[in-house]
mmCIF file of C-alpha atoms in Angstrom:
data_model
loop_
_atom_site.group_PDB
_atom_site.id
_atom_site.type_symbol
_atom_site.label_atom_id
_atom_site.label_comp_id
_atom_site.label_asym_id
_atom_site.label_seq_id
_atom_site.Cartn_x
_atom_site.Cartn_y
_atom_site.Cartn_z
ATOM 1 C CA UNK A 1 -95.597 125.358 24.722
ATOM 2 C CA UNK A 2 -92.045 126.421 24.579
ATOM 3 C CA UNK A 3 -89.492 126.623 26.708
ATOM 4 C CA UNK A 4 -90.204 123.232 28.139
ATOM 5 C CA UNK A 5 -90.144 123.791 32.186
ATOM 6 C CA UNK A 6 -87.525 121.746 34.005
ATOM 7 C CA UNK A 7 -86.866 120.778 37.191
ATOM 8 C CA UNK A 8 -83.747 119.027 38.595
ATOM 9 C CA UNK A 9 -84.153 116.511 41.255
ATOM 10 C CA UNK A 10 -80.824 115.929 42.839
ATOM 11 C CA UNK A 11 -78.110 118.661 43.133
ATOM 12 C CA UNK A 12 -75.216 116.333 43.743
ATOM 13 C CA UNK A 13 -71.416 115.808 41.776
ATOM 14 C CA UNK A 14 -72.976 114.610 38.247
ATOM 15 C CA UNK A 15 -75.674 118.213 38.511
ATOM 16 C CA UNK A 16 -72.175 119.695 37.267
ATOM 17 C CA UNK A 17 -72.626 117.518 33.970
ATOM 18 C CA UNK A 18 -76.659 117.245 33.414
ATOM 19 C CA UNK A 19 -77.311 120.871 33.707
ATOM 20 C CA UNK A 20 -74.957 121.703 30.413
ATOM 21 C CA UNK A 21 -77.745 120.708 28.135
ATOM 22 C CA UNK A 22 -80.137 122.279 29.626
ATOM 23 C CA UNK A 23 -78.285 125.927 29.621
ATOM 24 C CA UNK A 24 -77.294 125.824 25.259
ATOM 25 C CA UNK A 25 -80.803 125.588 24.080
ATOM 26 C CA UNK A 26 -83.927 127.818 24.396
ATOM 27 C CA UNK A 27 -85.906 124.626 24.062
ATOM 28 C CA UNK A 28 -86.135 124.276 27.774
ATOM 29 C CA UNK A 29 -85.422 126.232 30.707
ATOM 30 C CA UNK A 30 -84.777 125.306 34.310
ATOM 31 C CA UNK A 31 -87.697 126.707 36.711
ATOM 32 C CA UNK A 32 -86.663 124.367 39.595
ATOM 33 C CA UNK A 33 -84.620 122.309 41.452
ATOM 34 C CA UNK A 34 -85.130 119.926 44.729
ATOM 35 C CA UNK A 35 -82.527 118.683 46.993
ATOM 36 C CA UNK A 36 -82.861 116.946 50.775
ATOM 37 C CA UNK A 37 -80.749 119.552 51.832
ATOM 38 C CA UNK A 38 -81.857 123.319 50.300
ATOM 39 C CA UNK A 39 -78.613 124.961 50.590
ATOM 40 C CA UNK A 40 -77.145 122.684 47.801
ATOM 41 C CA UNK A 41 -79.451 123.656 45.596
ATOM 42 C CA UNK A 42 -79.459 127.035 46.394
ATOM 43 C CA UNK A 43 -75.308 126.855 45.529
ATOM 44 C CA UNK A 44 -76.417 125.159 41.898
ATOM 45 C CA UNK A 45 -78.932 127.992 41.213
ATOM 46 C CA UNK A 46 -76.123 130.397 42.368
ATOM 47 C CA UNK A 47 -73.577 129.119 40.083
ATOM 48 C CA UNK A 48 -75.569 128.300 37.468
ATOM 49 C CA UNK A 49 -77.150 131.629 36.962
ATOM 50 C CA UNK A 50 -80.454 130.002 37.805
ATOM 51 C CA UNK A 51 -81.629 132.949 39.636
ATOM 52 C CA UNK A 52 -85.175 132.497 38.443
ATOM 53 C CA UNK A 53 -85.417 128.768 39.687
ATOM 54 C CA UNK A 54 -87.375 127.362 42.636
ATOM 55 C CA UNK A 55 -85.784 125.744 45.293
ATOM 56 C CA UNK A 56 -87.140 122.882 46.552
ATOM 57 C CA UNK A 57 -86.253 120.133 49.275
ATOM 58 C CA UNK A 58 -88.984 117.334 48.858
ATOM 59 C CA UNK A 59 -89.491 116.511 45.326
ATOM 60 C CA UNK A 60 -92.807 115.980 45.488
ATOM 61 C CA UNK A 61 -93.552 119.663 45.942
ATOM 62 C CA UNK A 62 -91.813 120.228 43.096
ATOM 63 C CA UNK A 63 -94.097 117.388 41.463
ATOM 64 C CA UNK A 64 -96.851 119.969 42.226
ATOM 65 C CA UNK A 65 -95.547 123.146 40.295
ATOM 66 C CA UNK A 66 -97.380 123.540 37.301
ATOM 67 C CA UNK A 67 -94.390 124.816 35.430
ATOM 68 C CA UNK A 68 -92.364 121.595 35.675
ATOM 69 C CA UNK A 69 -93.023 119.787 32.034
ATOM 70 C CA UNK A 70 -89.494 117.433 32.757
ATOM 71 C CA UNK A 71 -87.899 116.316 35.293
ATOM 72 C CA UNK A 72 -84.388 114.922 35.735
ATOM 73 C CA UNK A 73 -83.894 112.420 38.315
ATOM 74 C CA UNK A 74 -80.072 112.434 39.936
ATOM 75 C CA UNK A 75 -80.732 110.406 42.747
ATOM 76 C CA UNK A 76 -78.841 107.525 44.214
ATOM 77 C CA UNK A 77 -80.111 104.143 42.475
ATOM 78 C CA UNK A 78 -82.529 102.938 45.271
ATOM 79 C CA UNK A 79 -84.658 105.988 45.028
ATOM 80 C CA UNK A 80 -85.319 106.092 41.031
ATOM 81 C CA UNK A 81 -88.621 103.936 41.167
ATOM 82 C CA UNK A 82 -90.010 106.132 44.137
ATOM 83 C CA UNK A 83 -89.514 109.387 42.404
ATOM 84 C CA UNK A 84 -90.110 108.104 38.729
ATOM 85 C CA UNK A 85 -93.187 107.032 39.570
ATOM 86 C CA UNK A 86 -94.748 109.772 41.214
ATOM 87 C CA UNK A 87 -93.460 112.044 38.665
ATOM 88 C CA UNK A 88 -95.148 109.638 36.066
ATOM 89 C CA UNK A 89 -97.933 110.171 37.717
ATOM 90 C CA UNK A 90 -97.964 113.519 38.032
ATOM 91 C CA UNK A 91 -97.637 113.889 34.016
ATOM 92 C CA UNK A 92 -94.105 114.539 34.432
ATOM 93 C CA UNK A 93 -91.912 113.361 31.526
ATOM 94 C CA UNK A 94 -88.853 111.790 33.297
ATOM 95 C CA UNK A 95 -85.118 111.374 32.726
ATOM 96 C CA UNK A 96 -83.466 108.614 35.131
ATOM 97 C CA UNK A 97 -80.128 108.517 35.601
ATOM 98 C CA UNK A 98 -78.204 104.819 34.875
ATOM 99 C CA UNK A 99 -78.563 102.049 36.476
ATOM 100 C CA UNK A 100 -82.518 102.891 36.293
ATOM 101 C CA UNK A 101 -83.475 100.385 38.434
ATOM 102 C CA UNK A 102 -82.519 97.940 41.024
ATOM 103 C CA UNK A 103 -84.186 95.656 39.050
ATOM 104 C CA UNK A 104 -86.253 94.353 36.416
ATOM 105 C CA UNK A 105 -89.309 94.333 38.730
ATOM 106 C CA UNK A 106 -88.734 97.819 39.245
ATOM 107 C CA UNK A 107 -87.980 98.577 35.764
ATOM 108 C CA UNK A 108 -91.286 97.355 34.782
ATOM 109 C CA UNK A 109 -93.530 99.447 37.455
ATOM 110 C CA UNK A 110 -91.504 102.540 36.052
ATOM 111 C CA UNK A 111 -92.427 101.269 32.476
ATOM 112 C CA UNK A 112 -95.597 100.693 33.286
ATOM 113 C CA UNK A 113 -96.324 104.110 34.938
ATOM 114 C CA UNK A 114 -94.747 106.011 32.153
ATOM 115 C CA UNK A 115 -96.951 104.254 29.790
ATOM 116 C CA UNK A 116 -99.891 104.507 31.422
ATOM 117 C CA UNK A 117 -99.190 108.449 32.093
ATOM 118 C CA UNK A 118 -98.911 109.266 28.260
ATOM 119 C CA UNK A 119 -95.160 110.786 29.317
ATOM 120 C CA UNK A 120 -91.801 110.004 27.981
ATOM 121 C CA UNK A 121 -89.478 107.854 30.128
ATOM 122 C CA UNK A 122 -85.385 108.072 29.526
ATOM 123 C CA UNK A 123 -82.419 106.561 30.586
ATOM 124 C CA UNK A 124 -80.260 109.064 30.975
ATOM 125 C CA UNK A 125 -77.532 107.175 29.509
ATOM 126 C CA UNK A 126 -74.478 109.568 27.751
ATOM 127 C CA UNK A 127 -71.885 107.602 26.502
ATOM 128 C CA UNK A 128 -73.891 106.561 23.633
ATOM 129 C CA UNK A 129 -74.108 109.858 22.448
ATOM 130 C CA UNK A 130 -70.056 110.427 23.156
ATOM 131 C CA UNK A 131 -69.339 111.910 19.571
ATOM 132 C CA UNK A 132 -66.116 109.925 19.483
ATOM 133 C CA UNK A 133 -68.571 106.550 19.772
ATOM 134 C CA UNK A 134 -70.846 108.309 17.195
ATOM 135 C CA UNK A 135 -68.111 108.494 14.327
ATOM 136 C CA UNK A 136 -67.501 104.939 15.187
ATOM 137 C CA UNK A 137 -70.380 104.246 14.847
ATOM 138 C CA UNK A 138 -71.302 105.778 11.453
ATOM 139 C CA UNK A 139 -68.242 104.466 10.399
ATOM 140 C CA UNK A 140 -68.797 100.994 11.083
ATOM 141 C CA UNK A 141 -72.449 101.476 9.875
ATOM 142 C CA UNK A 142 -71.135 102.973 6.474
ATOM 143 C CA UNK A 143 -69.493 99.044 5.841
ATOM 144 C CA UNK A 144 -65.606 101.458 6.353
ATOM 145 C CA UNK A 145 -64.614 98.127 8.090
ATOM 146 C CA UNK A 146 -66.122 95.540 6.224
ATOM 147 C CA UNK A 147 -68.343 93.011 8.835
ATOM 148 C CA UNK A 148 -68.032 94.146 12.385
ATOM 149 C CA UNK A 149 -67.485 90.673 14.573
ATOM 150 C CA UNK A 150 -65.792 91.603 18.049
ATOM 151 C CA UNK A 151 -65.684 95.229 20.185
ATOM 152 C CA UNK A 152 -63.344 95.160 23.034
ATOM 153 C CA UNK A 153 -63.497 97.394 26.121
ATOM 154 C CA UNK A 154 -60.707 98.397 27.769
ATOM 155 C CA UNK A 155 -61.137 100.168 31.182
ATOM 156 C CA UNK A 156 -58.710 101.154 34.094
ATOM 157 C CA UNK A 157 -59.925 102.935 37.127
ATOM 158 C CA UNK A 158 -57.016 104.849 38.491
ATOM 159 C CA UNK A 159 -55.854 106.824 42.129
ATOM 160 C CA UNK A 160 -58.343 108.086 43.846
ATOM 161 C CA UNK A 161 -56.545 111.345 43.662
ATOM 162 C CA UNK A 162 -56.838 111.924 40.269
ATOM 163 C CA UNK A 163 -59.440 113.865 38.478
ATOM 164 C CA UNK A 164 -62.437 116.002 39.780
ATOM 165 C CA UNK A 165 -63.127 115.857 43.508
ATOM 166 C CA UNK A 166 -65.748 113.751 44.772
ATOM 167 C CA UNK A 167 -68.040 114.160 48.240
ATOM 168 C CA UNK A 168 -66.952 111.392 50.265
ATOM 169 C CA UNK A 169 -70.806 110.891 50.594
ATOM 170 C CA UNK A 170 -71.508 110.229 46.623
ATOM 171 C CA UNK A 171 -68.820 107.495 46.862
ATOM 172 C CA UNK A 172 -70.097 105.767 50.199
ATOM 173 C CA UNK A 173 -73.630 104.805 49.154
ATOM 174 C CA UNK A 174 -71.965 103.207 45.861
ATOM 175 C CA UNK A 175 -70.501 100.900 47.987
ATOM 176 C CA UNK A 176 -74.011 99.882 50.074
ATOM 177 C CA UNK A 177 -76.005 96.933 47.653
ATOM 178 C CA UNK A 178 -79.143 97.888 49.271
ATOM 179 C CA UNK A 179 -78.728 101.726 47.984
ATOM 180 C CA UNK A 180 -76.150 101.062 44.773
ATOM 181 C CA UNK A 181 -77.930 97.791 43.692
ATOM 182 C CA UNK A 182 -74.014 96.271 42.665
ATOM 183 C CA UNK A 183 -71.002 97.304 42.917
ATOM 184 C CA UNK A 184 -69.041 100.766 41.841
ATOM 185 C CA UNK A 185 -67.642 99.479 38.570
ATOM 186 C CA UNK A 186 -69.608 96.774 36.719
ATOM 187 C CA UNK A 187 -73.316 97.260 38.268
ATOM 188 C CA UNK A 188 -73.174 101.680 38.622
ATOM 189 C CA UNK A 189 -70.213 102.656 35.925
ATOM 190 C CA UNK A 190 -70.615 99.165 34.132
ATOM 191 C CA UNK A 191 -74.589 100.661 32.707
ATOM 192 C CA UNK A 192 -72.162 102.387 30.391
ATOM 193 C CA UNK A 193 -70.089 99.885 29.091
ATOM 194 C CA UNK A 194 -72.909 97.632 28.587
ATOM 195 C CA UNK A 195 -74.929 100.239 26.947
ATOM 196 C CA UNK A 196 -72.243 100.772 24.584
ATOM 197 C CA UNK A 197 -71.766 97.378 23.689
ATOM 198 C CA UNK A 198 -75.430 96.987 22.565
ATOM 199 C CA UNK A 199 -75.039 100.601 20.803
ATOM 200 C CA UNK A 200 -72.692 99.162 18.720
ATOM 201 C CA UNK A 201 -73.569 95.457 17.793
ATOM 202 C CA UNK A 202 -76.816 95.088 19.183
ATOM 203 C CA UNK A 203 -79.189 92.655 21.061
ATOM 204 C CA UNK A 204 -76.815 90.283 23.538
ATOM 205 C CA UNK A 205 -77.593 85.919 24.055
ATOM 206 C CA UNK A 206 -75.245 85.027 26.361
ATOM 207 C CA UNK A 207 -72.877 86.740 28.889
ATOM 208 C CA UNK A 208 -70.726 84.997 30.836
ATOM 209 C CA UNK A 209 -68.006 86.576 33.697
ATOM 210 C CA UNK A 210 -65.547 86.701 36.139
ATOM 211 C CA UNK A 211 -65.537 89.597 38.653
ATOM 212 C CA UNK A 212 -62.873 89.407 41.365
ATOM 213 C CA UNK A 213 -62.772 91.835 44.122
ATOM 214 C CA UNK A 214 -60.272 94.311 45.911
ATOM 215 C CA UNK A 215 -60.432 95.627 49.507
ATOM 216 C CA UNK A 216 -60.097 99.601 49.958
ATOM 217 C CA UNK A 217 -60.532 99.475 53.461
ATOM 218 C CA UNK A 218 -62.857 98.023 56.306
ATOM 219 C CA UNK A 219 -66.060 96.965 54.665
ATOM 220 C CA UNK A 220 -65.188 98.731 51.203
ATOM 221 C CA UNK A 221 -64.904 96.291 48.291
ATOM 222 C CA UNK A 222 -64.388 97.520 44.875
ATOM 223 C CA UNK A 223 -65.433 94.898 41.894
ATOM 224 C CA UNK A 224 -62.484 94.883 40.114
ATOM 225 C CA UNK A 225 -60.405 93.461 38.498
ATOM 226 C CA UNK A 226 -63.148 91.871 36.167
ATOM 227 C CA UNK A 227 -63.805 90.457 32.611
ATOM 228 C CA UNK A 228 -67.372 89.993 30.995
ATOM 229 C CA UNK A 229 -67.485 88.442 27.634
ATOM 230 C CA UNK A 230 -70.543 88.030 25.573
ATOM 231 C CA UNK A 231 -71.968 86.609 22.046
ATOM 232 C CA UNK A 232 -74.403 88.953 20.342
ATOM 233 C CA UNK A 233 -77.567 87.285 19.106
ATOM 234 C CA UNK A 234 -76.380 87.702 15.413
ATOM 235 C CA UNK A 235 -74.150 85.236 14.633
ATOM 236 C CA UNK A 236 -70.257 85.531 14.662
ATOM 237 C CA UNK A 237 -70.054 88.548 16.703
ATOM 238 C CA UNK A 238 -68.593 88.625 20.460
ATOM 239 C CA UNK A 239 -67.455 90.917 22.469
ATOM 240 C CA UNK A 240 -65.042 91.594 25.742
ATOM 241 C CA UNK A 241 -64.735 94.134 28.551
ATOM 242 C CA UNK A 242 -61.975 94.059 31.105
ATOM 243 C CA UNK A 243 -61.825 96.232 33.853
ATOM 244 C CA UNK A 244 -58.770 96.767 36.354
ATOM 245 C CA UNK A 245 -58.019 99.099 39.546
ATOM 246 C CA UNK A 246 -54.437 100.214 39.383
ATOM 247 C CA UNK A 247 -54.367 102.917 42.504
ATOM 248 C CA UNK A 248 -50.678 104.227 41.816
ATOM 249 C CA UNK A 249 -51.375 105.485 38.491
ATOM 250 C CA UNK A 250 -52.372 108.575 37.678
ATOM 251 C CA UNK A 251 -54.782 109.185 34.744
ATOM 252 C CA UNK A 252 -55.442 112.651 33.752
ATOM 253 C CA UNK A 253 -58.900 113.628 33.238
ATOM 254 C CA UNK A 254 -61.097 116.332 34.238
ATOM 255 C CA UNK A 255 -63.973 113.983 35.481
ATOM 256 C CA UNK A 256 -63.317 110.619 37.114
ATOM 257 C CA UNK A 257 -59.870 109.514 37.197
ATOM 258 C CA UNK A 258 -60.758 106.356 34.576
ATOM 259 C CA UNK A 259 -59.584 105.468 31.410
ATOM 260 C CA UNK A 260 -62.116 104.095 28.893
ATOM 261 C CA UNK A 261 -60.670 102.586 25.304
ATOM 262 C CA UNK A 262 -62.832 100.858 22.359
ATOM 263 C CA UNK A 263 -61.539 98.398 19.566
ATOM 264 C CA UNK A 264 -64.153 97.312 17.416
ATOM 265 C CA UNK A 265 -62.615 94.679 14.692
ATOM 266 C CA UNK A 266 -64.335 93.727 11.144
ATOM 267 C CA UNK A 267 -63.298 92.026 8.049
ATOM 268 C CA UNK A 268 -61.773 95.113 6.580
ATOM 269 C CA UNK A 269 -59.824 96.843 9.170
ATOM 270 C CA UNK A 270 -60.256 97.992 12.857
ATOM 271 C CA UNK A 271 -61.417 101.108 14.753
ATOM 272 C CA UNK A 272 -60.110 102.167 18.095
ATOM 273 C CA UNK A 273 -61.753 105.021 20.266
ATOM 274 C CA UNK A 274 -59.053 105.983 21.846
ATOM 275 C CA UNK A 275 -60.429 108.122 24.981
ATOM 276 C CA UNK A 276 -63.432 108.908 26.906
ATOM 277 C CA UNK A 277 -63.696 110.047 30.239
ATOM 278 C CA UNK A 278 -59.767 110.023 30.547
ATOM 279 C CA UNK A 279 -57.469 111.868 28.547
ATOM 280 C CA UNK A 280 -54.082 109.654 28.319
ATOM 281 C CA UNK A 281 -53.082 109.635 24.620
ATOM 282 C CA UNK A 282 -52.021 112.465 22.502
ATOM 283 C CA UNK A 283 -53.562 110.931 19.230
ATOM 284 C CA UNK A 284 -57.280 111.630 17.799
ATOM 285 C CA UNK A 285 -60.121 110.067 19.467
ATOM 286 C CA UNK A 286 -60.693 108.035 16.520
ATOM 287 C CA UNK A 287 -58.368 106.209 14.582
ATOM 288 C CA UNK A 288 -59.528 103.314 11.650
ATOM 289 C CA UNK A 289 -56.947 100.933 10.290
ATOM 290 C CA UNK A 290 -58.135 99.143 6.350
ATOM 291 C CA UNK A 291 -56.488 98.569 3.355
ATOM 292 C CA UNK A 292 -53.335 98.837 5.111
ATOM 293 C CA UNK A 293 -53.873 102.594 5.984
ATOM 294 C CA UNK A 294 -55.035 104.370 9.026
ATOM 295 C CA UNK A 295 -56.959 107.060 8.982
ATOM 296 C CA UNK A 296 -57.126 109.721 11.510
ATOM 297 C CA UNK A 297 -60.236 111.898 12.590
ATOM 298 C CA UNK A 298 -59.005 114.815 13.893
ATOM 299 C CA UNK A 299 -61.025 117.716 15.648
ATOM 300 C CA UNK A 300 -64.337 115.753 16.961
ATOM 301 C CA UNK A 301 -65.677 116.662 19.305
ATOM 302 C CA UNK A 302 -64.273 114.539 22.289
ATOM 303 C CA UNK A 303 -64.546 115.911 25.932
ATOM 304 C CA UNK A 304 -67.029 113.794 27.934
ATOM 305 C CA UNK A 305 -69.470 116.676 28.905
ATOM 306 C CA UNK A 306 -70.170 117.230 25.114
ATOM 307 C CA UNK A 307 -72.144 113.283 25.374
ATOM 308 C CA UNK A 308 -74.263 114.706 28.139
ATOM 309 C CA UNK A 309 -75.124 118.144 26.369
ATOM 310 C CA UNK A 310 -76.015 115.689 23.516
ATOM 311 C CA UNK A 311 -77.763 113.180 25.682
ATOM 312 C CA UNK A 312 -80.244 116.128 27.142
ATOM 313 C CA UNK A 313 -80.571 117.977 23.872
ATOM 314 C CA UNK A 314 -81.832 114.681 22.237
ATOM 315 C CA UNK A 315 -84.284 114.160 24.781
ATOM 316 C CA UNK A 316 -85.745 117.775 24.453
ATOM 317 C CA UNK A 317 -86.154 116.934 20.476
ATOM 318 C CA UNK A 318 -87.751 113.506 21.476
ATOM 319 C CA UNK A 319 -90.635 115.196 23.661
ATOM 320 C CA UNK A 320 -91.377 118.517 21.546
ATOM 321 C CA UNK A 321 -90.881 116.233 18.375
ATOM 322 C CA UNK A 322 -93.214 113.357 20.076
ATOM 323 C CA UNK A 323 -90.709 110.411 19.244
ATOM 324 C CA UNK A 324 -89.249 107.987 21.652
ATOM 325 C CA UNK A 325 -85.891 108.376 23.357
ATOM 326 C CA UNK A 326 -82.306 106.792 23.531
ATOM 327 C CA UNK A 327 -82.589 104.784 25.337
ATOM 328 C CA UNK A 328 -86.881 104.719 26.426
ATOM 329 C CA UNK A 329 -87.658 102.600 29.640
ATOM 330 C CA UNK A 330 -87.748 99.509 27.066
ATOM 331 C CA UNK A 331 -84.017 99.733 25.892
ATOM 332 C CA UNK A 332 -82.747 100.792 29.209
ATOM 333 C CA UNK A 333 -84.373 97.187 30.538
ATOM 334 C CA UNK A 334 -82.360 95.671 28.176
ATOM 335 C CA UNK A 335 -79.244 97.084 29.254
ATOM 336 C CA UNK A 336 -80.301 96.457 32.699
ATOM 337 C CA UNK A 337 -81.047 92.732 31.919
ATOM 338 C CA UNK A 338 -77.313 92.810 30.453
ATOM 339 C CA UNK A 339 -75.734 93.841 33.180
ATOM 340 C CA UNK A 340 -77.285 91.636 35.468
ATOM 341 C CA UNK A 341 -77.016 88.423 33.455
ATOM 342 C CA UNK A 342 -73.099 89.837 34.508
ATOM 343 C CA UNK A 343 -73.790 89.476 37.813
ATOM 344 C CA UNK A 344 -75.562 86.504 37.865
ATOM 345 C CA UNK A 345 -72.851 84.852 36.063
ATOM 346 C CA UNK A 346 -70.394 85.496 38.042
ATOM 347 C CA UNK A 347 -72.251 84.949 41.398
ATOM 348 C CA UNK A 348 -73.396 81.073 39.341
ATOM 349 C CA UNK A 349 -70.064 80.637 37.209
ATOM 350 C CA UNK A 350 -72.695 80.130 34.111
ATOM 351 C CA UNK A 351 -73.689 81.187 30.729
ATOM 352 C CA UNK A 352 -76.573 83.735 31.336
ATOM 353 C CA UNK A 353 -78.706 85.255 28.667
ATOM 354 C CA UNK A 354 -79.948 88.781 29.277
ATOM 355 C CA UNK A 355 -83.483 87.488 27.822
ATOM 356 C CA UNK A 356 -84.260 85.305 31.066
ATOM 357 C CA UNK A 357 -83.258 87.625 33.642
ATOM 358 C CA UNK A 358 -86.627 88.501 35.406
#
């Protein structure tokens, strides 16, 4: 039956982003939304023009409306496997935001549940569908670059001033293990980068890292500056993300004030993604050097709220078309089982492979 019902759980910063979807297609059509406190989610509906939604503040009343064929989960980290599961259960196809899980134990109940249900289960995981990261990828795919053999990612997080504002509440919790899981950057905005990196090159054998740490204030760590190299289970290809806090500069960007860049390098030439969630340079997104040429894509699509209107639209196609997501519960483990092999190495000063992380 068409429009597939929807209800948001979660009416926090990222709503802003993870509604968009939703709103361009007659697919599917927002008939609720559930916050802890109702007058947040009586705003959304407001600006939104969801007039017609139901407002809900514990989610498992909106579990219980009939209409409800999807629901989104925008919930701080420590709650996913709570609410995934009982929507699961209720026969509630379910979109979890990254990280999905505070671990692979929990990971596997939500698996489990989903599979057991009969419903689909995605990691709601946009920068894989970033059109910028798309071209590259075709690109690379089409052999443009001869034999791809090392992606580097380049990320600075800059002052806190710059870009969209932020709650003071949605940062906090990031910075409490027991509710975030990890820290800020390479456990909560790290999913992304380590997503990416299997997007491109595929299935990871050994990570190993360095993740140093810099005080904000009285209890507030930030995991930064940090690099995590890894060698991809085909052989010859490795890849590199570093990660810095500079505080005093200011990156423009109508999101989070961070600067993402990607250099993937093959036999034939090189191709650098030159922006993300930051806008810094004035050159196209995408830019591929071979034969002693470069070539410049101009007019792609490149702000970041086009790879979540992508990210939902896909997952629309993937239920009413009854084929399996980017990324289902299974992939999303093995991003999860990426990022914490990070962790782990860093914590052991070891090579960890993603495969033995339980």
């Amino acid at each position: 039956m068409l429009p597939l019902g929807v209800g948001i759980i979660g009416c926090g910063r990222i709503f802003d982003l993870n509604v968009l979807g939703y709103l361009q297609t007659d697919k599917a059509k927002i008939v609720a939304l559930c916050d802890s406190r109702g007058v947040r989610a009586k705003k959304k509906a407001k600006e939104y023009g969801l007039s017609e939604a139901k407002i809900y503040r514990d989610y498992n009343d909106l579990l219980k409306d009939e209409q409800v064929d999807l629901v989104e989960i925008l919930l701080p980290h420590f709650l996913h496997k709570e609410v995934a599961i009982a929507a699961a259960e209720a026969g509630k196809h379910l979109s979890v935001q990254k990280p999905p899980a505070m671990n692979v134990k929990e990971m596997d109940e939500m698996i489990s549940a989903a599979r057991k249900a009969g419903v689909k289960f995605k990691v709601y995981e946009n920068f894989i569908f970033y059109p910028p990261y798309r071209k590259a990828k075709e690109l690379m795919d089409a052999g443009e670059i001869g034999e791809p053999h090392m992606i580097r990612i380049k990320m600075t997080s800059g002052s806190v001033e710059c870009g969209w504002e932020v709650p003071l509440e949605a940062w906090m919790w990031r910075f409490t293990p027991d509710q975030c899981g990890g820290g800020p950057t390479i456990w909560d905005d790290g999913y992304h980068k380590f997503s990416i990196a299997r997007y491109f090159m595929g299935d990871v054998e050994k990570v190993f890292s360095w993740i140093e740490t810099t005080e904000l204030g009285p209890g507030l760590c930030l995991d930064s500056p940090a690099i995590i190299m890894w060698k991809y289970k085909s052989p010859g290809k490795l890849g590199v993300w570093d990660t810095s806090f500079a505080p005093d500069m200011k990156i423009n960007s109508k999101y989070y004030g961070t600067d993402e860049r990607v250099e993937i390098t093959g036999t034939k030439g090189y191709i650098w993604v030159n922006q993300c969630t930051g806008q810094l340079l004035d050159i196209p997104s995408v830019i591929m050097y071979r034969d002693g040429e470069l070539t410049r894509f101009e007019n792609l699509r490149c702000d970041w709220a086009d790879s979540f209107i992508d990210s939902t639209l896909h997952f629309i196609y993937a239920i009413l078309e009854d084929k399996e997501p980017i990324l289902s519960g299974e992939e999303g483990k093995k991003v999860l089982q990426f990022a914490l092999a990070a962790l782990k190495s860093a914590e052991t000063h070891k090579e960890i492979s993603p495969d033995e992380v339980k």
